[in-house]
CSV table of C-alpha atoms in Angstrom, one decimal:
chain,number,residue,atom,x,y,z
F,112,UNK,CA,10.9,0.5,-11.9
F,113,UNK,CA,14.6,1.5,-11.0
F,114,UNK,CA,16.4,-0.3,-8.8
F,115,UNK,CA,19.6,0.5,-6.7
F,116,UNK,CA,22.1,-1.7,-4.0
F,117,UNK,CA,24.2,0.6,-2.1
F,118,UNK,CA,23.7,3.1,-4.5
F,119,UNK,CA,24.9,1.4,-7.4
F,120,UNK,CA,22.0,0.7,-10.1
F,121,UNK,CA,20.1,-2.7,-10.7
F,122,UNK,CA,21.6,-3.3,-13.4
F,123,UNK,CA,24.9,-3.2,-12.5
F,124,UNK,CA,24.0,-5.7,-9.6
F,125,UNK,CA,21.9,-7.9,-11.0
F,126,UNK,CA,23.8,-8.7,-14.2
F,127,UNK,CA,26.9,-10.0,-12.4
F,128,UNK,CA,30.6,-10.1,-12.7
F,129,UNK,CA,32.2,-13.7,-12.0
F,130,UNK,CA,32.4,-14.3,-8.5
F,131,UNK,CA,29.7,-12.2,-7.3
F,132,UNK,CA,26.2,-13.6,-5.7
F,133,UNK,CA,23.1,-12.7,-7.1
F,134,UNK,CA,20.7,-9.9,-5.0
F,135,UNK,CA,18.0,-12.5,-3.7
F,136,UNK,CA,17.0,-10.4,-1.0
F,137,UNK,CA,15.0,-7.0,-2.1
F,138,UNK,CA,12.9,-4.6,-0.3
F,139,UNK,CA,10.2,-3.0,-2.6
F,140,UNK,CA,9.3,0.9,-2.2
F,141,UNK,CA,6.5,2.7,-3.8
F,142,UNK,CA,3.8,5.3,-2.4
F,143,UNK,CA,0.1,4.4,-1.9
F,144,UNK,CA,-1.7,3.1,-4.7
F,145,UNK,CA,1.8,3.0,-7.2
F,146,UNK,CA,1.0,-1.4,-7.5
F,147,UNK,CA,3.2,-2.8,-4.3
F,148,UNK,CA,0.5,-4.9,-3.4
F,149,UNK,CA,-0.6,-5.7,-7.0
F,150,UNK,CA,2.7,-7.0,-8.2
F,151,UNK,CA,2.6,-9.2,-5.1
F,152,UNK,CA,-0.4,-10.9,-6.1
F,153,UNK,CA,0.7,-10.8,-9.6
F,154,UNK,CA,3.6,-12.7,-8.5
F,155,UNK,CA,1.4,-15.6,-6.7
F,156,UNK,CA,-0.4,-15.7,-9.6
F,157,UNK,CA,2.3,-16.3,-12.1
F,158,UNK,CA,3.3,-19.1,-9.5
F,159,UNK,CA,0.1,-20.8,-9.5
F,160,UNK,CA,0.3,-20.9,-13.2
F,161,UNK,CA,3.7,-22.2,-13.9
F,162,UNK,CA,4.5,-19.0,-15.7
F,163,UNK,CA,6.8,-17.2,-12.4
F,164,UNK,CA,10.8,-17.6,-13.4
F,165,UNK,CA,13.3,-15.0,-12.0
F,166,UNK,CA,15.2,-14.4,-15.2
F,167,UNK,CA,19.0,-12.9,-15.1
F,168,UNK,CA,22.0,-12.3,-17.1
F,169,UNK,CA,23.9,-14.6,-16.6
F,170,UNK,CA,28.1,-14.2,-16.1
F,171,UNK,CA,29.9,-15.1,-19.3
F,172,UNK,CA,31.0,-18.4,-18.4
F,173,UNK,CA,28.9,-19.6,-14.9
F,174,UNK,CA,31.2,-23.1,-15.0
F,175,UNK,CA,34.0,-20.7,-14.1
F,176,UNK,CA,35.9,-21.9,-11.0
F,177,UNK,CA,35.7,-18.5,-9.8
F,178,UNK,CA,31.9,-18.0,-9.7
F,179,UNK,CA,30.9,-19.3,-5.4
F,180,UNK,CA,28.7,-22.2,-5.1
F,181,UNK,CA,25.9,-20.4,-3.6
F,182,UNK,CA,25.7,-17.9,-7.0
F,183,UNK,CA,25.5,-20.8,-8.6
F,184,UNK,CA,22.4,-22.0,-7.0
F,185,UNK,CA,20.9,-18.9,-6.9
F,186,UNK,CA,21.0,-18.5,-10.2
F,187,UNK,CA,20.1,-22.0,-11.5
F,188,UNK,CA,16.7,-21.1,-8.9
F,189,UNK,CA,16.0,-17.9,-10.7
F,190,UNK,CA,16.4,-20.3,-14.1
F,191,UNK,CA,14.2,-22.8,-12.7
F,192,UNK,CA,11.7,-20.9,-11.3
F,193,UNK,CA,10.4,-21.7,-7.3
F,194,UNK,CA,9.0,-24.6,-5.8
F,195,UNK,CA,7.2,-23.0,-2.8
F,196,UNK,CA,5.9,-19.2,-2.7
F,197,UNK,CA,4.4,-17.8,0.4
F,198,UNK,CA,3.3,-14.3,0.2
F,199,UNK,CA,2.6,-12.8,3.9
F,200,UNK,CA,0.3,-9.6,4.9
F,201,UNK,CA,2.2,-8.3,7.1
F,202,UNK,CA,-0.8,-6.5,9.0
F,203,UNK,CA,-2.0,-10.0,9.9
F,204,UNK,CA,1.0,-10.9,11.9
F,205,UNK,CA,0.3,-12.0,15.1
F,206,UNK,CA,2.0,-11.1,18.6
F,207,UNK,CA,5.2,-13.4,18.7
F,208,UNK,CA,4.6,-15.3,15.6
F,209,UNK,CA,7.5,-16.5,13.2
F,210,UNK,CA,8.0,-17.0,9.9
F,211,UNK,CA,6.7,-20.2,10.1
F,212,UNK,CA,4.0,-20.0,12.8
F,213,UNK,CA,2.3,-17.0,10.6
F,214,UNK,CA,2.9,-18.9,7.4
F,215,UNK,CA,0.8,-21.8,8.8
F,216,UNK,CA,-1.7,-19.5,10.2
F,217,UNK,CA,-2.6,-17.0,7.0
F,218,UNK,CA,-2.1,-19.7,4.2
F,219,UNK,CA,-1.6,-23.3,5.7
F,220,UNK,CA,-3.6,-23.6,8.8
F,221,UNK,CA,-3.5,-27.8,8.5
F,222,UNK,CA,0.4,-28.0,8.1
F,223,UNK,CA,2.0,-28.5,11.0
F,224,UNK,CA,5.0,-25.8,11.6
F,225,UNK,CA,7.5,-28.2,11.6
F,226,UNK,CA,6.6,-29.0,8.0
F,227,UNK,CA,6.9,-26.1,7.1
F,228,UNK,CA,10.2,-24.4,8.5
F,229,UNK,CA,11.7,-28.0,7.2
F,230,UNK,CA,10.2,-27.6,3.9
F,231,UNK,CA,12.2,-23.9,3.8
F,232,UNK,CA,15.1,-25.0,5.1
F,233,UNK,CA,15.1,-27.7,2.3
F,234,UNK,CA,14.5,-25.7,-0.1
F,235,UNK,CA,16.7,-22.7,0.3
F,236,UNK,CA,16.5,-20.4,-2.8
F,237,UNK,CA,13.8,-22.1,-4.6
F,238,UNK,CA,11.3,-20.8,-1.9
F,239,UNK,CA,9.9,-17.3,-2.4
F,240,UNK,CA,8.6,-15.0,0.9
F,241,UNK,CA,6.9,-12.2,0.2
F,242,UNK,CA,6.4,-9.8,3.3
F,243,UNK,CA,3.6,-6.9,2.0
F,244,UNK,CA,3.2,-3.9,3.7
F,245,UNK,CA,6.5,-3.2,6.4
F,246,UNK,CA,4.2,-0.2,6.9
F,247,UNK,CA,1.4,-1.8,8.0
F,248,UNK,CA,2.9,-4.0,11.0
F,249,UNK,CA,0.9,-3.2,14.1
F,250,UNK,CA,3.2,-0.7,16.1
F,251,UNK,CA,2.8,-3.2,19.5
F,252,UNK,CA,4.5,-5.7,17.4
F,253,UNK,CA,7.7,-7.2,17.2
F,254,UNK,CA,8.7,-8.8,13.6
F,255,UNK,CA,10.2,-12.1,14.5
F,256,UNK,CA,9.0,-13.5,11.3
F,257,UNK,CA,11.2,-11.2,9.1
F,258,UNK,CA,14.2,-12.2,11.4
F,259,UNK,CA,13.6,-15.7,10.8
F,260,UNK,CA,17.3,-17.0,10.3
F,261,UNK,CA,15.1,-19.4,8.3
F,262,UNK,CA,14.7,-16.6,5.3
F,263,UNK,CA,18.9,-16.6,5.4
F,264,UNK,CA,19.1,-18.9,2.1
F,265,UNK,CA,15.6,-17.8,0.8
F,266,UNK,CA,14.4,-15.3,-2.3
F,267,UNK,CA,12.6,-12.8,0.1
F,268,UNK,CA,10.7,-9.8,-1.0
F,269,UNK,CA,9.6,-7.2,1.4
F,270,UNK,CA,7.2,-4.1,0.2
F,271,UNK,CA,6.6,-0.7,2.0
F,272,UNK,CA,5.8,2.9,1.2
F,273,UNK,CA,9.0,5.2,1.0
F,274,UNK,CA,9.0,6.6,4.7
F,275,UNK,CA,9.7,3.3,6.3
F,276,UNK,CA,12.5,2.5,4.4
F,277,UNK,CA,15.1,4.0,6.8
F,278,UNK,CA,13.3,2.2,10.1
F,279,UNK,CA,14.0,-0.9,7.8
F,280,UNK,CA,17.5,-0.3,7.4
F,281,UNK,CA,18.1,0.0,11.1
F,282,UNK,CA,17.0,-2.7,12.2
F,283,UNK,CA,18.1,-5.3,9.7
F,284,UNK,CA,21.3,-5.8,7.5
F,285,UNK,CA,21.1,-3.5,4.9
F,286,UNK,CA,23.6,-4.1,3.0
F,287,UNK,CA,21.4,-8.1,2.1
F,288,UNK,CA,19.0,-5.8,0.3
F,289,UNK,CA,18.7,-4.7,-3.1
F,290,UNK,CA,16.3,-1.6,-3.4
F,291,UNK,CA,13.9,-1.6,-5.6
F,292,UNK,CA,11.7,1.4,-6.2
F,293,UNK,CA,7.9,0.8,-8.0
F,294,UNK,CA,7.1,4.2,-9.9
F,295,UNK,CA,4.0,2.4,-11.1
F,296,UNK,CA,2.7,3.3,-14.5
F,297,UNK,CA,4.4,4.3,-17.4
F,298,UNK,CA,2.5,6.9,-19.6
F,299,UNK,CA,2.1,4.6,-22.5
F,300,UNK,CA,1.4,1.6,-20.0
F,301,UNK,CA,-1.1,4.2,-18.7
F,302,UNK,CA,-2.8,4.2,-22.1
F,303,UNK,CA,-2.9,0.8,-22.9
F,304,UNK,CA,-4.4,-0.2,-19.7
F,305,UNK,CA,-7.2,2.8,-20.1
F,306,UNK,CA,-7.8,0.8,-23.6
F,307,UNK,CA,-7.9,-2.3,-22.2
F,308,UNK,CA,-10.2,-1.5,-19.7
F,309,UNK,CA,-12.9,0.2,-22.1
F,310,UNK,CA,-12.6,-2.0,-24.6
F,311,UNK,CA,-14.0,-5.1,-22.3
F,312,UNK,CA,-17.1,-3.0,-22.1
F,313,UNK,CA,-17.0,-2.6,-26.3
F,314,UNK,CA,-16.5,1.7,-25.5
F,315,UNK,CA,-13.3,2.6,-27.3
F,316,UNK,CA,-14.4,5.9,-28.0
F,317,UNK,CA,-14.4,6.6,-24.0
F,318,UNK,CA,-11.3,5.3,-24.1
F,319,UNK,CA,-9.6,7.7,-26.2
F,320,UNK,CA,-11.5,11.1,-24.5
F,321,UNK,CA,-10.3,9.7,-21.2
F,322,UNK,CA,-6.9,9.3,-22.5
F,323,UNK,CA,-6.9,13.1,-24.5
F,324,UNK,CA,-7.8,14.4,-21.0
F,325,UNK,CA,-4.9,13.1,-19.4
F,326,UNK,CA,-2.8,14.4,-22.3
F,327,UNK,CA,-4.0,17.8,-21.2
F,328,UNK,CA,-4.1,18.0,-17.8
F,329,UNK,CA,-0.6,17.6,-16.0
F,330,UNK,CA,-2.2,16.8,-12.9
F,331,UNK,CA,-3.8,13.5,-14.2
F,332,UNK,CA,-0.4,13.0,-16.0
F,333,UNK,CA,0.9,12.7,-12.7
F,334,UNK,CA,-1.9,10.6,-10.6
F,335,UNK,CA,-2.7,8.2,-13.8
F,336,UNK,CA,0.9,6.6,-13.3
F,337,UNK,CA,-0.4,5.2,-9.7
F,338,UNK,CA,-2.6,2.0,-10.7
F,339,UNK,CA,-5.0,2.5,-8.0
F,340,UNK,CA,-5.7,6.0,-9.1
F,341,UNK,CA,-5.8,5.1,-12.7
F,342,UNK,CA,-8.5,2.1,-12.1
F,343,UNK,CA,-11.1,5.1,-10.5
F,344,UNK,CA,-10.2,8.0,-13.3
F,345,UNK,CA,-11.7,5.1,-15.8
F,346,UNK,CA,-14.9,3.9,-13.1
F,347,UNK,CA,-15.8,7.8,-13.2
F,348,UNK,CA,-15.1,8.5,-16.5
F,349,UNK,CA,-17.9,5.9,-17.2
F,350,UNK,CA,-20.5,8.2,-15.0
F,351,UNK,CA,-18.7,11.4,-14.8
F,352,UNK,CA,-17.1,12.2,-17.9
F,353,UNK,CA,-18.7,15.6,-18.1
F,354,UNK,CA,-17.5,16.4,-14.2
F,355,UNK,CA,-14.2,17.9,-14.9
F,356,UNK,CA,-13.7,18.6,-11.4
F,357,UNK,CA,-14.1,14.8,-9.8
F,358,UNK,CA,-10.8,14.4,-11.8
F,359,UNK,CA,-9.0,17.2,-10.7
F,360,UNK,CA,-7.2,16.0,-7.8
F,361,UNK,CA,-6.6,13.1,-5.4
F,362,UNK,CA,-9.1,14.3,-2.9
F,363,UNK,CA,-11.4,14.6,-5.6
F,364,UNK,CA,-10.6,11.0,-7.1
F,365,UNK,CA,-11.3,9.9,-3.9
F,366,UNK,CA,-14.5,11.6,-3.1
F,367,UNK,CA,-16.3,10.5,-6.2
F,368,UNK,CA,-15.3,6.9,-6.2
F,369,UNK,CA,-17.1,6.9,-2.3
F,370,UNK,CA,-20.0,8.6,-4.5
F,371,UNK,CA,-19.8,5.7,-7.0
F,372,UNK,CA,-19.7,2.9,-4.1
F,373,UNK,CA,-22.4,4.0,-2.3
F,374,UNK,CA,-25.0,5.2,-5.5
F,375,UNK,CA,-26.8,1.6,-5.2
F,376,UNK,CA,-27.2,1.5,-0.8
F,377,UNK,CA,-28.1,5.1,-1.3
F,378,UNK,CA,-30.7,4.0,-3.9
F,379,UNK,CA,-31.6,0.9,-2.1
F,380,UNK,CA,-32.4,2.6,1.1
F,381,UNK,CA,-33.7,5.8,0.1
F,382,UNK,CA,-30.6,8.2,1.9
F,383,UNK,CA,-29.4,11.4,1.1
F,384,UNK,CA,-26.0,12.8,0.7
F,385,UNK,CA,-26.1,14.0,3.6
F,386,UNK,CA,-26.6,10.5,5.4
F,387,UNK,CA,-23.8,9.5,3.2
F,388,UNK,CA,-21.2,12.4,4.6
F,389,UNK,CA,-22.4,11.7,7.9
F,390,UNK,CA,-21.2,7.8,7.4
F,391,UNK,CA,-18.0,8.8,6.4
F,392,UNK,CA,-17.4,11.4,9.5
F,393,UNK,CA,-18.6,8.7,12.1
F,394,UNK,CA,-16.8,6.1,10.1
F,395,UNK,CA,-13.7,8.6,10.4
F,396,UNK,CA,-13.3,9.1,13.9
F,397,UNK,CA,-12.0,5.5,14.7
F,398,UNK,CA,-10.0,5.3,11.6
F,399,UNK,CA,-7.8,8.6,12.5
F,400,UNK,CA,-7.7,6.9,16.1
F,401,UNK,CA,-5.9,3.8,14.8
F,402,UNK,CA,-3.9,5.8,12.0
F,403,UNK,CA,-2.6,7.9,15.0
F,404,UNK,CA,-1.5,4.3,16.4
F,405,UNK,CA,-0.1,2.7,12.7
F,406,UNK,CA,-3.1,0.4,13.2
F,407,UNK,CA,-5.1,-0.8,10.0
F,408,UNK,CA,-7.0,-3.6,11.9
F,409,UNK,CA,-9.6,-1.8,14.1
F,410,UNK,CA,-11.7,-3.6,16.9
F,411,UNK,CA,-15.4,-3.6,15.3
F,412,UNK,CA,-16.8,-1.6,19.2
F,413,UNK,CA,-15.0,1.3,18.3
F,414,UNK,CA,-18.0,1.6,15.6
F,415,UNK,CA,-21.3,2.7,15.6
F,416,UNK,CA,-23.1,-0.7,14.9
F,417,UNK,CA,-25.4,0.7,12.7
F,418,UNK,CA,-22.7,2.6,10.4
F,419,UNK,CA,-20.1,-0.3,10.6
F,420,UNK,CA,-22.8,-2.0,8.8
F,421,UNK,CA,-24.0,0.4,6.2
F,422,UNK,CA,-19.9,0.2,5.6
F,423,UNK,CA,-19.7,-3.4,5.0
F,424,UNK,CA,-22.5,-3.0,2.4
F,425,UNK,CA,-21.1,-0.3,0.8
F,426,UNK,CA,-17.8,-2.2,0.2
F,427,UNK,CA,-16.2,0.2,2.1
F,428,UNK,CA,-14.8,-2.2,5.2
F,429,UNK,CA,-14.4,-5.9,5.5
F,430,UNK,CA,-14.0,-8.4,8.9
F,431,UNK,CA,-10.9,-10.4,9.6
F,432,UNK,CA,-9.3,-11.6,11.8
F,433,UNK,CA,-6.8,-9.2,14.2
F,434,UNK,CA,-3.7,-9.1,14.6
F,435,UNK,CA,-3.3,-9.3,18.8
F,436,UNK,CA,-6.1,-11.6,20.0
F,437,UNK,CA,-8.5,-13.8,18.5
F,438,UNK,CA,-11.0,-11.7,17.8
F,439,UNK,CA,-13.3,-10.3,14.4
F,440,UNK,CA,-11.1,-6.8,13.4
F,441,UNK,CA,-12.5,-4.2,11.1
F,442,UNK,CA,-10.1,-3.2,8.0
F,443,UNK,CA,-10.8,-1.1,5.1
F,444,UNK,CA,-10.6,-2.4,1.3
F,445,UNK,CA,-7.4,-0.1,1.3
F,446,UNK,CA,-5.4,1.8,3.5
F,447,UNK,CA,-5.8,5.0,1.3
F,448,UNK,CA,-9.6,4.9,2.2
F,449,UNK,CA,-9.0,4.6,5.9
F,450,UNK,CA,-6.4,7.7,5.0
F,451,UNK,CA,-9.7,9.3,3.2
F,452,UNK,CA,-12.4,8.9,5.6
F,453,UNK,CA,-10.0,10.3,8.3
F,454,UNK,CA,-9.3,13.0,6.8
F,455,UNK,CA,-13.3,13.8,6.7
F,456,UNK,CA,-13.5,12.9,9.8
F,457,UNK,CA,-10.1,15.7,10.8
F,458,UNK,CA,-12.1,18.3,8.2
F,459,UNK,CA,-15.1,17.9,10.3
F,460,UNK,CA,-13.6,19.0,13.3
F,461,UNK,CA,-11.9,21.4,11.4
F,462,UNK,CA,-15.0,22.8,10.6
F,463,UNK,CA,-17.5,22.2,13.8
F,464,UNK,CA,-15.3,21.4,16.5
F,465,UNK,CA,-12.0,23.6,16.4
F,466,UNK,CA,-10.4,22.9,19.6
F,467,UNK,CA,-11.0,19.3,18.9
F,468,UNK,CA,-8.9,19.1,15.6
F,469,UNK,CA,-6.4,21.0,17.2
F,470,UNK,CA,-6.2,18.4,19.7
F,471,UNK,CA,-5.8,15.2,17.2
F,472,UNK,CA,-3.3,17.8,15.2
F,473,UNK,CA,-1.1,17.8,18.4
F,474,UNK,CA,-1.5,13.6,18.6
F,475,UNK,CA,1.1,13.6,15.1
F,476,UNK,CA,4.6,13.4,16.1
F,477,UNK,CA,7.5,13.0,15.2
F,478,UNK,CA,7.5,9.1,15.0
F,479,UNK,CA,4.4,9.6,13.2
F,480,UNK,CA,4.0,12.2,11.4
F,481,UNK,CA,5.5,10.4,8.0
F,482,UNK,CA,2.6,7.7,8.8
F,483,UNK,CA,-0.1,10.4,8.6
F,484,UNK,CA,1.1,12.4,5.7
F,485,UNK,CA,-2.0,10.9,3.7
F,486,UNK,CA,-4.5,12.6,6.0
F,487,UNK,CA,-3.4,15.4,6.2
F,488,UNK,CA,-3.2,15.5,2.1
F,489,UNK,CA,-6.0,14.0,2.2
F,490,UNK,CA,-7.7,16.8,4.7
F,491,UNK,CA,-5.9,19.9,3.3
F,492,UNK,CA,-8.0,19.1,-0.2
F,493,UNK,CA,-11.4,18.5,1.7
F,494,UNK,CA,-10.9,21.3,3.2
F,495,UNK,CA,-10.0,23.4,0.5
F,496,UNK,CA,-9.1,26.1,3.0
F,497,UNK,CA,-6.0,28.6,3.3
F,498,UNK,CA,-6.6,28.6,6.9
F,499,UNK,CA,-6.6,24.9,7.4
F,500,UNK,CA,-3.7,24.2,5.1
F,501,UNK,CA,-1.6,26.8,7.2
F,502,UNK,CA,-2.5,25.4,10.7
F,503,UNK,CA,-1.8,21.6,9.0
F,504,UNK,CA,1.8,22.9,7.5
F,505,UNK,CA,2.9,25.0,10.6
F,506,UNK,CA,1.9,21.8,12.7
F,507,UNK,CA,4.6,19.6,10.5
F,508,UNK,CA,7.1,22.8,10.0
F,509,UNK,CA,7.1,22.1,13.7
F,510,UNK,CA,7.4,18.6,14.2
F,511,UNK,CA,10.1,18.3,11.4
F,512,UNK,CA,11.7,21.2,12.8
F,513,UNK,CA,12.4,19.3,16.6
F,514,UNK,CA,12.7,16.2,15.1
F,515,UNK,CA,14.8,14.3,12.7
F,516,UNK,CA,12.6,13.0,10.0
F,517,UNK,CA,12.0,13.0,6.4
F,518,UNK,CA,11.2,16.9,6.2
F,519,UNK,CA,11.3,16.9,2.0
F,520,UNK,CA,9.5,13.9,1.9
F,521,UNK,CA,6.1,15.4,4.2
F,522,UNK,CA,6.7,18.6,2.9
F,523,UNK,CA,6.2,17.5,-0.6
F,524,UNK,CA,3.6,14.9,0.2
F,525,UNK,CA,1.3,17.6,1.6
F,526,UNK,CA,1.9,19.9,-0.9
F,527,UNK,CA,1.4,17.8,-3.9
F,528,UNK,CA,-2.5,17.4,-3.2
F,529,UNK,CA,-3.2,20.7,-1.7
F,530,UNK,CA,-5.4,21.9,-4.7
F,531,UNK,CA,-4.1,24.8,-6.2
């Protein structure tokens, strides 16, 4: 990972000089599928087993007189370790919840608040909040709980893909945060985990063919440093290793681990690939409808009853509670697959229904289009189309062009998966 503060690297801020505080604020960056979420977990984890400490280098002499009281407790927390950790999905928050009202209603639901914002006041920088996904926050929905003042004294961790970083910025003090950027995977941690992972299933030698394929392809140099991505190459390679084109691309990563999913409900009911495509379109059209929105949690009558449940037994979708009313939501195992089947949903139309994909083409703006670079990756490689690709990059050239967003960063996106 690299990490910078107002442009200065991690190093430089968190191994600090006499009289300086130690970062205890950070906001974590990485694309889809780079181990955001994973590292959060990780972190719990570690907590739950004694083994979480916030190690730092320390200033020469910390007795000095000129080293501030509160660097002083910081770091003797970061020493210590934490006595409370509360990580927060950040997609679950409620309308008008704070910190401590959504912390007693995703982890503690028989704590009374009270308890609970005394318990962080009292605690100060031996309590750890994790927000996950600032990306992910319902778009109707104000974020009291990460303007608690109550997080003032606490370690606090917030995680969200790159494009939501500046939206952040604004409405927050920036200069609290350290910025931490999650490039996933290193190329030898790539390798190790690929070895770790075939050799619980005593098949070292698919191990090593899956890792001299990587080697040779810069492609899958590029999409085995994402753990998410990494985790299908070595599902497929265990059914597909003779399918050089499954491994090709995102979209085809993608598209074969839906394959994998649904092999056993396709075997157990007797249905054809084309039953299976025609899951994923119908399944589609209310995903791209809340995408448009920056909604992940999706009320379960925008479905077709009948496909909403082949989904939940396919693995693809799971119930939980929403985030506006008390009601049973629909979410997907990952936001990447609700990227994915929206995008077959968008090729579809592509395909059968012109007009109509123009129409959802014109429903990405400029305060979305960041939000929706996925689909449109995501549709340019289903697609596999000069045509389509055209329409989908003159549709951004002129969003980006009116508006001021992150034209390098869509640009890029979208031409990163485009399969050459």
């Amino acid at each position: 990972m690299v990490c910078t503060k107002n442009g200065k690297k991690a190093k430089d801020q968190v191994q600090a000089e006499q009289g300086e505080e130690f970062v205890h604020h950070i906001l974590l960056q990485g694309p889809a599928g780079s181990g955001k979420t994973t590292l959060v977990h990780r972190i719990a984890y570690m907590w739950a087993n004694r083994k979480l400490s916030f190690q730092c280098s320390k200033p020469n002499n910390p007795d000095s007189p000129s080293m501030s009281r509160s660097s002083k407790e910081i770091l003797s927390a970061r020493q210590n370790g934490f006595d409370l950790v509360f990580v927060l999905e950040l997609r679950k928050l409620k309308s008008g919840q704070c910190l401590e009202q959504a912390i007693q209603t995703q982890l503690l639901p028989d704590v009374p608040i009270e308890s609970i914002a005394k318990a962080i006041t009292s605690l100060g920088s031996k309590c750890l909040i994790v927000f996950d996904g600032f990306d992910e926050i319902h778009k109707d929905l104000h974020d009291h709980a990460l303007e608690s003042p109550l997080i003032a004294s606490c370690f606090v961790v917030v995680t969200t893909r790159p494009h939501m970083v500046d939206e952040f910025c604004q409405t927050r003090d920036k200069s609290g945060y350290a910025h931490v950027r999650i490039s996933g995977f290193s190329p030898e941690k790539s390798k190790i985990y690929i070895g770790k992972f075939f050799h619980r299933k005593g098949e070292l030698q698919r191990a090593t063919t899956l890792i001299e394929k990587i080697d040779a392809t810069p492609t899958l140099q590029t999409l085995s440093c994402y753990p998410i991505l990494l985790v299908m190459m070595c599902l497929l390679w265990e059914v597909l290793e003779s399918n050089d084109t499954a491994f090709q691309t995102m979209t085809g990563l993608y598209e074969n681990v839906v394959i994998y999913l649904n092999k056993p409900f396709q075997k157990k009911h007797r249905m054809s690939s084309q039953n299976i495509e025609h899951m994923l379109v119908k399944l589609g059209e209310p995903a791209l409808e809340a995408l448009i929105e920056n909604k992940l949690q999706i009320r379960s009558d925008r479905f077709d009853e009948t496909i909403l449940q082949q989904s939940f037994e396919v693995g693809l979708t799971i119930e939980e509670e929403g985030a506006l009313l008390d009601e049973t939501y629909v979410t997907f195992i990952h936001k990447t697959f609700q990227e994915f089947c929206a995008a077959k949903h968008l090729a579809y139309l592509y395909v059968n229904a012109h007009d109509a994909f123009m129409a959802q083409l014109d429903l990405i703006r400029g305060w979305n289009v960041n939000d929706m670079a996925y689909v449109l990756q995501f549709c340019c490689g289903l697609c596999a189309d000069a045509t389509c690709t055209k329409e989908i990059m003159q549709h951004v050239v002129n969003v980006v062009t009116n508006v001021h967003v992150k034209k390098s960063y869509i640009y890029m996106a979208i031409a990163s998966f485009v399969p050459l």
